[in-house]
Amino acid sequence: MFSAQTYKSMYSRLMGPLAQPVTLMVNNGTGFDEHTGVMAHVSNYSEGDLIAGGAIRLGDMRLIILGEDIPQSIDRLETKDRISIDGRAYSVIHWDSHTRSVGDEMIAVEAAVRG
């Protein structure tokens, strides 16, 4: 069985050359608290990724963010929050910190964004 550290190493090796900086924008009620320089692997969903009637649509983007790169003040992002990619803000559609966890340790988060 793999340990959390093994998965962290695998994700770090994968993310290194594929990641780009994004800005997490947490809605504070009067504006956004920005967390810049968060590294994420950004890709588009393909038609094969979609589930009929599901929340994700063609044109949405998938981000994978290492758990260690997420600021400690952020538990999760909701639909009122944004993620800026290449200077363009996208709405958060889904934030999944469970499928890429080992026990209680979050290895990475997958976020779906729309913009």
PDB file of C-alpha atoms in Angstrom:
ATOM      1  CA  MET A   1       0.000   0.000   0.000  1.00  0.00           C
ATOM      2  CA  PHE A   2       1.283   3.483  -0.864  1.00  0.00           C
ATOM      3  CA  SER A   3       1.896   6.044   1.833  1.00  0.00           C
ATOM      4  CA  ALA A   4       0.775   9.656   1.679  1.00  0.00           C
ATOM      5  CA  GLN A   5       4.401  10.683   1.102  1.00  0.00           C
ATOM      6  CA  THR A   6       4.650   8.357  -1.922  1.00  0.00           C
ATOM      7  CA  TYR A   7       1.582   9.965  -3.500  1.00  0.00           C
ATOM      8  CA  LYS A   8       2.879  13.458  -2.686  1.00  0.00           C
ATOM      9  CA  SER A   9       6.154  12.649  -4.462  1.00  0.00           C
ATOM     10  CA  MET A  10       4.314  11.282  -7.498  1.00  0.00           C
ATOM     11  CA  TYR A  11       2.098  14.363  -7.765  1.00  0.00           C
ATOM     12  CA  SER A  12       5.051  16.724  -7.253  1.00  0.00           C
ATOM     13  CA  ARG A  13       6.990  15.075 -10.090  1.00  0.00           C
ATOM     14  CA  LEU A  14       3.936  15.258 -12.368  1.00  0.00           C
ATOM     15  CA  MET A  15       3.022  18.818 -11.465  1.00  0.00           C
ATOM     16  CA  GLY A  16       6.496  20.316 -11.715  1.00  0.00           C
ATOM     17  CA  PRO A  17       6.748  20.700 -15.489  1.00  0.00           C
ATOM     18  CA  LEU A  18       2.991  20.976 -16.083  1.00  0.00           C
ATOM     19  CA  ALA A  19       1.982  23.528 -13.456  1.00  0.00           C
ATOM     20  CA  GLN A  20       1.366  27.226 -13.951  1.00  0.00           C
ATOM     21  CA  PRO A  21       0.649  29.978 -11.422  1.00  0.00           C
ATOM     22  CA  VAL A  22      -2.982  30.830 -10.689  1.00  0.00           C
ATOM     23  CA  THR A  23      -4.630  33.155  -8.175  1.00  0.00           C
ATOM     24  CA  LEU A  24      -7.191  31.852  -5.691  1.00  0.00           C
ATOM     25  CA  MET A  25      -9.768  34.566  -5.016  1.00  0.00           C
ATOM     26  CA  VAL A  26     -11.844  34.006  -1.874  1.00  0.00           C
ATOM     27  CA  ASN A  27     -15.027  36.073  -1.622  1.00  0.00           C
ATOM     28  CA  ASN A  28     -14.992  38.028   1.649  1.00  0.00           C
ATOM     29  CA  GLY A  29     -18.419  39.657   1.186  1.00  0.00           C
ATOM     30  CA  THR A  30     -17.127  42.994  -0.098  1.00  0.00           C
ATOM     31  CA  GLY A  31     -14.477  41.793  -2.549  1.00  0.00           C
ATOM     32  CA  PHE A  32     -11.903  39.053  -2.858  1.00  0.00           C
ATOM     33  CA  ASP A  33      -8.905  38.024  -0.779  1.00  0.00           C
ATOM     34  CA  GLU A  34      -6.288  37.031  -3.365  1.00  0.00           C
ATOM     35  CA  HIS A  35      -3.730  34.272  -2.931  1.00  0.00           C
ATOM     36  CA  THR A  36      -1.287  34.620  -5.830  1.00  0.00           C
ATOM     37  CA  GLY A  37       1.328  32.246  -7.186  1.00  0.00           C
ATOM     38  CA  VAL A  38      -0.526  29.027  -6.379  1.00  0.00           C
ATOM     39  CA  MET A  39       0.731  26.383  -8.798  1.00  0.00           C
ATOM     40  CA  ALA A  40      -1.895  24.321 -10.655  1.00  0.00           C
ATOM     41  CA  HIS A  41      -2.075  21.927 -13.573  1.00  0.00           C
ATOM     42  CA  VAL A  42      -4.738  23.423 -15.845  1.00  0.00           C
ATOM     43  CA  SER A  43      -6.482  21.427 -18.578  1.00  0.00           C
ATOM     44  CA  ASN A  44      -9.768  21.324 -20.439  1.00  0.00           C
ATOM     45  CA  TYR A  45     -12.399  18.679 -19.903  1.00  0.00           C
ATOM     46  CA  SER A  46     -12.962  16.514 -22.947  1.00  0.00           C
ATOM     47  CA  GLU A  47     -16.307  15.230 -24.098  1.00  0.00           C
ATOM     48  CA  GLY A  48     -15.424  11.791 -22.687  1.00  0.00           C
ATOM     49  CA  ASP A  49     -15.015  13.297 -19.200  1.00  0.00           C
ATOM     50  CA  LEU A  50     -18.601  14.551 -19.076  1.00  0.00           C
ATOM     51  CA  ILE A  51     -21.552  12.809 -17.458  1.00  0.00           C
ATOM     52  CA  ALA A  52     -24.997  13.459 -18.903  1.00  0.00           C
ATOM     53  CA  GLY A  53     -26.879  15.758 -16.532  1.00  0.00           C
ATOM     54  CA  GLY A  54     -23.731  16.428 -14.491  1.00  0.00           C
ATOM     55  CA  ALA A  55     -22.492  19.801 -13.285  1.00  0.00           C
ATOM     56  CA  ILE A  56     -19.430  19.881 -15.576  1.00  0.00           C
ATOM     57  CA  ARG A  57     -19.931  21.182 -19.123  1.00  0.00           C
ATOM     58  CA  LEU A  58     -17.817  21.182 -22.239  1.00  0.00           C
ATOM     59  CA  GLY A  59     -15.644  24.298 -22.032  1.00  0.00           C
ATOM     60  CA  ASP A  60     -15.089  24.034 -18.271  1.00  0.00           C
ATOM     61  CA  MET A  61     -11.524  23.699 -17.068  1.00  0.00           C
ATOM     62  CA  ARG A  62      -9.956  21.224 -14.630  1.00  0.00           C
ATOM     63  CA  LEU A  63      -7.308  22.326 -12.159  1.00  0.00           C
ATOM     64  CA  ILE A  64      -5.214  20.060  -9.991  1.00  0.00           C
ATOM     65  CA  ILE A  65      -3.564  21.864  -7.091  1.00  0.00           C
ATOM     66  CA  LEU A  66      -1.193  20.186  -4.657  1.00  0.00           C
ATOM     67  CA  GLY A  67      -2.491  20.267  -1.100  1.00  0.00           C
ATOM     68  CA  GLU A  68       0.808  21.744   0.106  1.00  0.00           C
ATOM     69  CA  ASP A  69       0.371  24.684  -2.318  1.00  0.00           C
ATOM     70  CA  ILE A  70      -3.049  25.674  -0.981  1.00  0.00           C
ATOM     71  CA  PRO A  71      -2.813  28.448   1.640  1.00  0.00           C
ATOM     72  CA  GLN A  72      -3.689  27.171   5.114  1.00  0.00           C
ATOM     73  CA  SER A  73      -6.487  29.726   5.432  1.00  0.00           C
ATOM     74  CA  ILE A  74      -8.401  27.991   2.609  1.00  0.00           C
ATOM     75  CA  ASP A  75     -10.445  24.875   3.429  1.00  0.00           C
ATOM     76  CA  ARG A  76     -12.320  24.879   0.157  1.00  0.00           C
ATOM     77  CA  LEU A  77     -13.568  27.229  -2.520  1.00  0.00           C
ATOM     78  CA  GLU A  78     -17.271  27.666  -3.205  1.00  0.00           C
ATOM     79  CA  THR A  79     -19.250  28.914  -6.213  1.00  0.00           C
ATOM     80  CA  LYS A  80     -18.968  32.515  -4.953  1.00  0.00           C
ATOM     81  CA  ASP A  81     -15.152  32.271  -5.149  1.00  0.00           C
ATOM     82  CA  ARG A  82     -12.972  32.656  -8.253  1.00  0.00           C
ATOM     83  CA  ILE A  83      -9.716  31.352  -9.665  1.00  0.00           C
ATOM     84  CA  SER A  84      -7.740  33.600 -11.982  1.00  0.00           C
ATOM     85  CA  ILE A  85      -5.860  31.854 -14.800  1.00  0.00           C
ATOM     86  CA  ASP A  86      -3.701  33.972 -17.101  1.00  0.00           C
ATOM     87  CA  GLY A  87      -5.412  37.111 -15.783  1.00  0.00           C
ATOM     88  CA  ARG A  88      -8.977  35.890 -16.414  1.00  0.00           C
ATOM     89  CA  ALA A  89     -11.297  35.072 -13.494  1.00  0.00           C
ATOM     90  CA  TYR A  90     -13.244  31.823 -13.568  1.00  0.00           C
ATOM     91  CA  SER A  91     -16.105  30.767 -11.280  1.00  0.00           C
ATOM     92  CA  VAL A  92     -15.531  27.706  -9.129  1.00  0.00           C
ATOM     93  CA  ILE A  93     -18.035  24.999 -10.086  1.00  0.00           C
ATOM     94  CA  HIS A  94     -16.689  22.120  -8.005  1.00  0.00           C
ATOM     95  CA  TRP A  95     -13.941  21.649  -5.369  1.00  0.00           C
ATOM     96  CA  ASP A  96     -12.965  18.054  -4.599  1.00  0.00           C
ATOM     97  CA  SER A  97     -10.418  17.488  -1.845  1.00  0.00           C
ATOM     98  CA  HIS A  98     -11.527  13.931  -1.071  1.00  0.00           C
ATOM     99  CA  THR A  99     -10.605  11.743  -4.058  1.00  0.00           C
ATOM    100  CA  ARG A 100      -6.935  12.691  -3.902  1.00  0.00           C
ATOM    101  CA  SER A 101      -6.477  12.129  -0.163  1.00  0.00           C
ATOM    102  CA  VAL A 102      -4.807   9.379   1.799  1.00  0.00           C
ATOM    103  CA  GLY A 103      -6.591   9.002   5.116  1.00  0.00           C
ATOM    104  CA  ASP A 104      -6.860  12.467   6.618  1.00  0.00           C
ATOM    105  CA  GLU A 105      -4.034  13.861   4.494  1.00  0.00           C
ATOM    106  CA  MET A 106      -5.003  15.851   1.403  1.00  0.00           C
ATOM    107  CA  ILE A 107      -2.544  15.190  -1.424  1.00  0.00           C
ATOM    108  CA  ALA A 108      -4.211  17.350  -4.074  1.00  0.00           C
ATOM    109  CA  VAL A 109      -7.456  19.093  -4.951  1.00  0.00           C
ATOM    110  CA  GLU A 110      -9.317  18.924  -8.234  1.00  0.00           C
ATOM    111  CA  ALA A 111     -11.316  22.027  -9.053  1.00  0.00           C
ATOM    112  CA  ALA A 112     -13.682  22.613 -11.961  1.00  0.00           C
ATOM    113  CA  VAL A 113     -14.001  26.207 -13.115  1.00  0.00           C
ATOM    114  CA  ARG A 114     -16.147  27.994 -15.681  1.00  0.00           C
ATOM    115  CA  GLY A 115     -15.610  31.368 -17.249  1.00  0.00           C
TER     116      GLY A 115
END
